[in-house]
């Protein structure tokens, strides 16, 4: 199973969480790929998606939203 992890991170904390999740999914035998939201032009082909964002002023980052 291929899992795409898309994240928006201004200061790096959300990126670290995304990397941790990818590592754990990989250890469980899944293919997990990381995609920074600000560089993503279209959604990759995947069986499942995890989308996360840093929150500033009670809002997701624009790129992740």
XYZ file of C-alpha atoms in Angstrom:
65
model
C 0.000 0.000 0.000
C 1.307 3.454 -0.934
C 0.628 6.323 1.474
C 1.236 9.955 0.506
C 1.986 12.263 3.428
C 1.423 15.907 2.473
C 2.457 18.504 5.029
C 2.720 22.247 5.464
C 5.387 23.371 7.913
C 6.697 26.868 8.499
C 9.106 26.193 11.364
C 9.775 22.476 10.849
C 7.751 20.861 13.644
C 5.028 19.540 11.340
C 7.698 18.270 8.931
C 9.239 16.336 11.843
C 5.883 14.783 12.692
C 5.356 13.834 9.026
C 8.800 12.205 8.933
C 8.018 10.258 12.116
C 4.717 9.026 10.676
C 6.461 7.981 7.434
C 9.068 6.075 9.427
C 6.433 4.225 11.463
C 4.393 3.360 8.381
C 7.554 2.103 6.674
C 8.346 -0.072 9.691
C 4.838 -1.531 9.354
C 5.568 -2.518 5.745
C 3.836 0.336 3.923
C 5.369 2.610 1.287
C 5.150 6.150 2.690
C 6.259 9.164 0.662
C 6.609 12.729 1.974
C 5.420 15.754 -0.005
C 5.866 19.349 1.199
C 2.596 21.141 0.372
C 4.354 24.248 -0.965
C 6.089 22.169 -3.677
C 3.114 20.004 -4.630
C 1.532 20.808 -8.000
C -0.911 17.895 -8.102
C -1.731 15.019 -5.785
C 0.464 11.971 -6.297
C -0.917 8.524 -6.999
C -1.514 6.782 -3.662
C -3.852 4.392 -1.899
C -4.179 6.655 1.142
C -3.360 10.238 2.084
C -2.358 11.925 5.307
C -2.498 15.716 5.175
C -1.200 17.891 7.992
C -0.342 21.509 8.588
C 1.125 23.831 11.118
C -1.555 26.040 12.658
C -1.016 29.782 12.951
C -3.733 32.136 14.155
C -6.151 29.175 14.334
C -5.728 28.480 10.592
C -3.893 25.894 8.529
C -1.072 27.133 6.362
C -2.333 28.353 2.986
C -0.321 25.754 1.034
C -1.740 22.838 3.015
C -5.321 24.107 2.994
